[in-house]
CSV table of C-alpha atoms in Angstrom, one decimal:
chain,number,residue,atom,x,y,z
A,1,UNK,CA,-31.5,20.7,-9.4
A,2,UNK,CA,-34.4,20.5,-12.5
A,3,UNK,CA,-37.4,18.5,-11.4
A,4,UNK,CA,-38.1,17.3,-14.4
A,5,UNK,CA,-35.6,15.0,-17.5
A,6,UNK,CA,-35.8,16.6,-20.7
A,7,UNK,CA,-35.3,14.5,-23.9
A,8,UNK,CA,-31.3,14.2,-24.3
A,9,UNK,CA,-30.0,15.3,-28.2
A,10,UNK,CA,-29.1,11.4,-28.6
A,11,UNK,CA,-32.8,10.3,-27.8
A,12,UNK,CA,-34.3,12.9,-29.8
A,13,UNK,CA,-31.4,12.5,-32.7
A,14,UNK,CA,-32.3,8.1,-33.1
A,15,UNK,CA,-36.4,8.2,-32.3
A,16,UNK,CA,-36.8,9.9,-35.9
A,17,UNK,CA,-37.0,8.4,-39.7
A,18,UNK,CA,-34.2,9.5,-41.6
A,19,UNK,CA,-34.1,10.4,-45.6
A,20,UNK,CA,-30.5,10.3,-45.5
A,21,UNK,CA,-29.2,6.9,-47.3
A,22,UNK,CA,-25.9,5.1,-46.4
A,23,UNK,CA,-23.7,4.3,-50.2
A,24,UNK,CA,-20.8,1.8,-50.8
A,25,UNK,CA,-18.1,3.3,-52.5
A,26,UNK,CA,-15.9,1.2,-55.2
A,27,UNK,CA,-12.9,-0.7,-53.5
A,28,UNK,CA,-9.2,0.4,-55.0
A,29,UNK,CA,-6.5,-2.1,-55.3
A,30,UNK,CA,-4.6,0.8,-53.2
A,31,UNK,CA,-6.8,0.0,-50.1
A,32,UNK,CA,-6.6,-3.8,-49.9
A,33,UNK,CA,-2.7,-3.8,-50.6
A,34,UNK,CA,-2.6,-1.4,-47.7
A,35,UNK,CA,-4.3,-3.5,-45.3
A,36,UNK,CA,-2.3,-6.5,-46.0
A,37,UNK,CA,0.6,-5.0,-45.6
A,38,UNK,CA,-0.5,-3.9,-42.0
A,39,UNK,CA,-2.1,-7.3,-40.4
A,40,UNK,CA,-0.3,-7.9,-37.3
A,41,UNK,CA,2.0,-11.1,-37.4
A,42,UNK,CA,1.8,-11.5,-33.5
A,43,UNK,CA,-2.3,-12.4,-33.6
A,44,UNK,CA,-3.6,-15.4,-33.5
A,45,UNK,CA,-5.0,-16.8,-36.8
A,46,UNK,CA,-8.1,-19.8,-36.7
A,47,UNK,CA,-6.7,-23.2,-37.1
A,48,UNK,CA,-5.9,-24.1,-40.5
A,49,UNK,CA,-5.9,-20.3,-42.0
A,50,UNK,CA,-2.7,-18.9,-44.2
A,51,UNK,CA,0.1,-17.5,-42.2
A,52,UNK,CA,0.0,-13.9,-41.8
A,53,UNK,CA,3.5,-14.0,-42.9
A,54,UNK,CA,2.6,-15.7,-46.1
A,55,UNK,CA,-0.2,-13.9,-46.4
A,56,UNK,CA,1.9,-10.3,-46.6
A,57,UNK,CA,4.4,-11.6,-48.9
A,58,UNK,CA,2.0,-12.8,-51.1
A,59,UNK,CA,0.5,-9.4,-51.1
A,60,UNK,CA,0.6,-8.2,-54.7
A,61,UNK,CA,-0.5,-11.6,-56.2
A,62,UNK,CA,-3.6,-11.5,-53.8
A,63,UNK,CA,-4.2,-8.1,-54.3
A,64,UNK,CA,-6.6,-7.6,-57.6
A,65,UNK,CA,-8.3,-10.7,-57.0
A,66,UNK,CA,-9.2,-10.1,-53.6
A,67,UNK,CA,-10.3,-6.5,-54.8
A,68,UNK,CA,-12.5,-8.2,-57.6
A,69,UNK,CA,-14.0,-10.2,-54.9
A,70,UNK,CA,-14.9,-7.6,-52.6
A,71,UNK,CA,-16.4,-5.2,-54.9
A,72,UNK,CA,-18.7,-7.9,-56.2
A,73,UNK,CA,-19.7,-8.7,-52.4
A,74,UNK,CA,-20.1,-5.1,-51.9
A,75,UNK,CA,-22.3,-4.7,-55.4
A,76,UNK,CA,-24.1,-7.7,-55.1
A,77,UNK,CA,-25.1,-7.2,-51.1
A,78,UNK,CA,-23.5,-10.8,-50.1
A,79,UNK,CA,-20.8,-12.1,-47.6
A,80,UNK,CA,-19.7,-15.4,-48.4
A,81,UNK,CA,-20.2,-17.9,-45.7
A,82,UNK,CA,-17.0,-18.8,-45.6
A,83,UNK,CA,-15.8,-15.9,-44.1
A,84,UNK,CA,-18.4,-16.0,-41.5
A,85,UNK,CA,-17.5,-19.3,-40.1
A,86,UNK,CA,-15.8,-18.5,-36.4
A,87,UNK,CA,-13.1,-20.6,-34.6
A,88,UNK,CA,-14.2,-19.4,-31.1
A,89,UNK,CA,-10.9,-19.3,-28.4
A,90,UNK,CA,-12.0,-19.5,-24.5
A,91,UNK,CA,-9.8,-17.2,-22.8
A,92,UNK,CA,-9.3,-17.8,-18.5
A,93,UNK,CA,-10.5,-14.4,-17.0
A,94,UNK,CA,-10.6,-15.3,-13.1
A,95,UNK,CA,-11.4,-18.3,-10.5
A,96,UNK,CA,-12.4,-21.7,-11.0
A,97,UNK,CA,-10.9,-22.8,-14.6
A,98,UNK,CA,-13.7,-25.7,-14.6
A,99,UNK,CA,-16.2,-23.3,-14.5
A,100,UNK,CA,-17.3,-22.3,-18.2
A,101,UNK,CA,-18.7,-18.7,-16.9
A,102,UNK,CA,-15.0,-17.6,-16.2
A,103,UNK,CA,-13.8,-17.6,-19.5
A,104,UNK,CA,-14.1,-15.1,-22.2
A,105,UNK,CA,-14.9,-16.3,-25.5
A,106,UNK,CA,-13.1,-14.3,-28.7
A,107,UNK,CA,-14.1,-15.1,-32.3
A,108,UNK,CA,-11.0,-16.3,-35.1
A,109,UNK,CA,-12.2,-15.4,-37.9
A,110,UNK,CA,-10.3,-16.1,-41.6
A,111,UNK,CA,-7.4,-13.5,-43.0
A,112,UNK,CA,-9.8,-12.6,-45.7
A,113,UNK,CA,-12.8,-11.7,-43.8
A,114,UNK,CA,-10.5,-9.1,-41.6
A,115,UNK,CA,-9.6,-6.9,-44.7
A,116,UNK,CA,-13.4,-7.1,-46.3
A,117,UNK,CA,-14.5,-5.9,-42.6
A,118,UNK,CA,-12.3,-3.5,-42.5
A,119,UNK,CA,-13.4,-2.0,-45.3
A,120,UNK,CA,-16.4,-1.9,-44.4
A,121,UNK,CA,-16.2,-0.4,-41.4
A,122,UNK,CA,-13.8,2.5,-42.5
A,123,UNK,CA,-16.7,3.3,-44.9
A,124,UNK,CA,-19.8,2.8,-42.0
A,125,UNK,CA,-18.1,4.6,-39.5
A,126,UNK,CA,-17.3,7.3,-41.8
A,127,UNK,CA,-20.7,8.0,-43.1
A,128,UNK,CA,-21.7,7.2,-39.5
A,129,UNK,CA,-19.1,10.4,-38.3
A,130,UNK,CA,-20.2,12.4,-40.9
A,131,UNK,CA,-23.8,12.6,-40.5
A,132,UNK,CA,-23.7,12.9,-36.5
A,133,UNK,CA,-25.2,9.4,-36.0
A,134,UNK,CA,-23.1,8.3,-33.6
A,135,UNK,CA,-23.2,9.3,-29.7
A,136,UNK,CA,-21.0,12.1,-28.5
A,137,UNK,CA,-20.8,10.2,-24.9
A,138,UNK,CA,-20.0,6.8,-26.6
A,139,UNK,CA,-15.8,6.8,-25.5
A,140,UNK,CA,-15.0,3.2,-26.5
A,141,UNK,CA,-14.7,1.4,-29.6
A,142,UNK,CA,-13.6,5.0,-31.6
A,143,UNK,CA,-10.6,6.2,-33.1
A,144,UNK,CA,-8.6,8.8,-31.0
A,145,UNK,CA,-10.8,8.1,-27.9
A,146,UNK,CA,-10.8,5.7,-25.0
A,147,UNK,CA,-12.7,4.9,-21.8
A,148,UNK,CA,-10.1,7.3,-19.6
A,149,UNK,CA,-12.1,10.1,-21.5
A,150,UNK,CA,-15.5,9.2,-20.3
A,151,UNK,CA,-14.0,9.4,-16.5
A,152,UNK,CA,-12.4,12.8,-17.1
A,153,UNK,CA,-15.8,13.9,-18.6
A,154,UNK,CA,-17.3,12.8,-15.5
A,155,UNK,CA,-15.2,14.4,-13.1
A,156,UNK,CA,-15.7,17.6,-14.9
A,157,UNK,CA,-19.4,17.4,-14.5
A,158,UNK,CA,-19.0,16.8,-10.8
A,159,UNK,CA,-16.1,19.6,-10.4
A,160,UNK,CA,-18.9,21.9,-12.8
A,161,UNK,CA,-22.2,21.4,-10.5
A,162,UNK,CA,-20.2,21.5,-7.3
A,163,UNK,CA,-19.1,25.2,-8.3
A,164,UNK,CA,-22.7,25.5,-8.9
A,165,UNK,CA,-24.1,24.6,-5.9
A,166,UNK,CA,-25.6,21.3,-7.4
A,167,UNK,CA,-25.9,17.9,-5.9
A,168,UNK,CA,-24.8,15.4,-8.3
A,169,UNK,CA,-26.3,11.8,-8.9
A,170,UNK,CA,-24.7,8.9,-11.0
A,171,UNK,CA,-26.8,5.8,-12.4
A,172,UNK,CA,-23.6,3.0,-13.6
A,173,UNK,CA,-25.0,0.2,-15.6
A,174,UNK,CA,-23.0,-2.7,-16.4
A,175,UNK,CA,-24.5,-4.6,-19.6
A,176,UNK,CA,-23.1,-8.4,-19.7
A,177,UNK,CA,-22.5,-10.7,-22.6
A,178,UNK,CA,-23.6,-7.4,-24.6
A,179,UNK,CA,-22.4,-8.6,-28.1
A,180,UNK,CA,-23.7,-11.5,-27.6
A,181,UNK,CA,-27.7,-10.4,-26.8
A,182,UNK,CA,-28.0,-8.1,-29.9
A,183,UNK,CA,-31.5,-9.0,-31.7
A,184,UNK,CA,-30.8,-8.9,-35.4
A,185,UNK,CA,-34.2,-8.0,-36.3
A,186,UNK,CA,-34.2,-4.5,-33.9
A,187,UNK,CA,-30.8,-3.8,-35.1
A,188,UNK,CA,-32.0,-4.1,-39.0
A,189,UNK,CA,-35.0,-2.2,-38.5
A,190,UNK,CA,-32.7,0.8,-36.8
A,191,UNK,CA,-30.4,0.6,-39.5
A,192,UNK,CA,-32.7,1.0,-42.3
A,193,UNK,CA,-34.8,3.9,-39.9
A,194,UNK,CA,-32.7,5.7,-37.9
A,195,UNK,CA,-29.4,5.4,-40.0
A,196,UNK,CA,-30.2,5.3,-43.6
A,197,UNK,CA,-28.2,2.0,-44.3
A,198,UNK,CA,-30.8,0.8,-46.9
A,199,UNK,CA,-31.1,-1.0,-50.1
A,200,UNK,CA,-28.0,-3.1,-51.2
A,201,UNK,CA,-25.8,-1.9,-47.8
A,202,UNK,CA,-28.9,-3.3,-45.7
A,203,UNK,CA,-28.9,-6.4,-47.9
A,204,UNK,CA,-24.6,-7.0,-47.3
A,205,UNK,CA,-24.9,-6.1,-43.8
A,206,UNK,CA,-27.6,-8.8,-43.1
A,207,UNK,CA,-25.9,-11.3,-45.1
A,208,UNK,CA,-22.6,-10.5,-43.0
A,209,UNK,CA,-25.0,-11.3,-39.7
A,210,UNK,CA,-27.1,-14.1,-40.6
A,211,UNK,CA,-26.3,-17.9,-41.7
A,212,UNK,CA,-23.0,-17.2,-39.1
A,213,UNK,CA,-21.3,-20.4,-37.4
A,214,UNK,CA,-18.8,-21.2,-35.4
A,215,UNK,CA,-17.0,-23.7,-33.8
A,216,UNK,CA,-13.9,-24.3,-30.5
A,217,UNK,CA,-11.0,-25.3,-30.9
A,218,UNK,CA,-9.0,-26.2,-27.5
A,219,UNK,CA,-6.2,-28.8,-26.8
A,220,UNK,CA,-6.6,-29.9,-30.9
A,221,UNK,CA,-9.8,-30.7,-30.7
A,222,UNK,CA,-12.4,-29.1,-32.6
A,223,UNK,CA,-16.6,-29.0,-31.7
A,224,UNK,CA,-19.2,-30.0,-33.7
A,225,UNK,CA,-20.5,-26.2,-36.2
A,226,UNK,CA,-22.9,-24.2,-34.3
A,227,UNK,CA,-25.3,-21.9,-36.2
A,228,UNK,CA,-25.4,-18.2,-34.4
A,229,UNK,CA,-28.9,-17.0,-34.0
A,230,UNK,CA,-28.2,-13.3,-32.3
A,231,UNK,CA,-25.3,-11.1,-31.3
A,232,UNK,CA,-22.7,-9.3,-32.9
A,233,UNK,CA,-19.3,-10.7,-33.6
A,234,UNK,CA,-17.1,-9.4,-30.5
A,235,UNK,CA,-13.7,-10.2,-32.3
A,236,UNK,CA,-14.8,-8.3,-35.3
A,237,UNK,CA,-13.7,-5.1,-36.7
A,238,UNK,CA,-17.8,-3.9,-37.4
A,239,UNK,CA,-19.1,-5.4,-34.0
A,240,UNK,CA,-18.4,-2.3,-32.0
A,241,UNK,CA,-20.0,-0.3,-34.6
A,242,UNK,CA,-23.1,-2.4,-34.5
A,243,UNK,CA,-23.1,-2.5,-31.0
A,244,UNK,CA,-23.2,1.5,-31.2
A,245,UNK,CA,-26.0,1.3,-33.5
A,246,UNK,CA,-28.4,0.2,-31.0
């Protein structure tokens, strides 16, 4: 076994100032009429939102504008509030359903706001790809990958070092309420560092995290509008990648 921990590539590939600098390409009617056409009319919606069904057949009326509207949001470095504001859904995970701690919380947020995101983050996560940025050991939250990949990675390394001779030891962290403890200010300061996302990007990204509310709806009643201070929306399309960003 090595008696000492060298530096692994991931460490050594975020600790260091980057020159390389994240860009925003133009929107195409193409891209949004695409995305409409593919929302899923099974998921829930937040109360009082459009249909998904009306939303899709009114898919080439809402097309340009929409486009218009992003593309200014994406020049401009702004996400309107309104498409910030979350209708939060507790979900029943296990044992007492008194007890607040046993449910999940997942974000509702408006039709609009899921085809801006994901445009966004086809266009992050791309650059993201492309440069390296991202961990080779992150499994979840990627295209074409899952977390039954990390276990057959592991079990590799155990099979490899037992041919070896090695003894093997395994360190299994479990990080709760994750999205929810993300420090916006850390998470700017490594995006404009470590990742390049600078200038206008930085300024639509921070806009898209800060001046966020949200509010429950249960039983057709709705809570008073909380401000969010910190964390990452879990129910978003960009969370994940933010999440992999720290």
């Amino acid at each position: 076994m090595a008696s000492h921990i060298t530096p692994s590539s991931d460490s050594l590939k975020f600790s260091h100032y980057t020159k390389s600098s994240f860009f925003l390409h133009k929107i195409s009617e193409q891209e949004v009429q695409t995305l409409i056409s593919k929302l899923d009319e099974k998921k829930a919606i937040r109360h009082g939102d459009i249909l998904t069904k009306f939303f899709k057949l009114s898919n080439s009326v809402a097309t340009p504008f929409l486009t218009h509207i992003f593309n200014r949001c994406m020049t401009e470095g702004i996400h309107p509030n309104y498409l910030k504001e979350a209708q939060i859904v507790p979900l029943h995970k296990s044992g007492d359903s008194t007890i607040c701690s046993n449910y999940r919380p997942i974000s509702l947020l408006p039709q609009f706001n899921k085809i801006f995101e994901k445009l966004l983050n086809d266009r992050l996560y791309c650059y993201l790809k492309d440069f390296g940025w991202l961990s080779e050991h992150q499994y979840g939250f990627r295209p074409k990958s899952s977390t039954a990949l990390a276990v057959e990675d592991i079990y590799s390394n155990l099979l490899a070092n037992h041919d070896k001779g090695l003894h093997t030891c395994s360190l299994f962290i479990g990080c709760s309420k994750a999205f929810d403890t993300v420090d916006h200010e850390i998470l700017f300061k490594k995006m404009e560092r470590n990742f390049g996302i600078r200038g206008i990007p930085l300024m639509l990204m921070k806009s898209y995290l800060t001046n966020r509310r949200q509010f429950t709806f249960v039983q057709n009643m709705a809570s008073k509008i909380n401000k969010i201070t910190c964390g990452v929306p879990q129910g978003s399309t960009l969370g994940p990648l933010f999440l992999s960003c720290m």
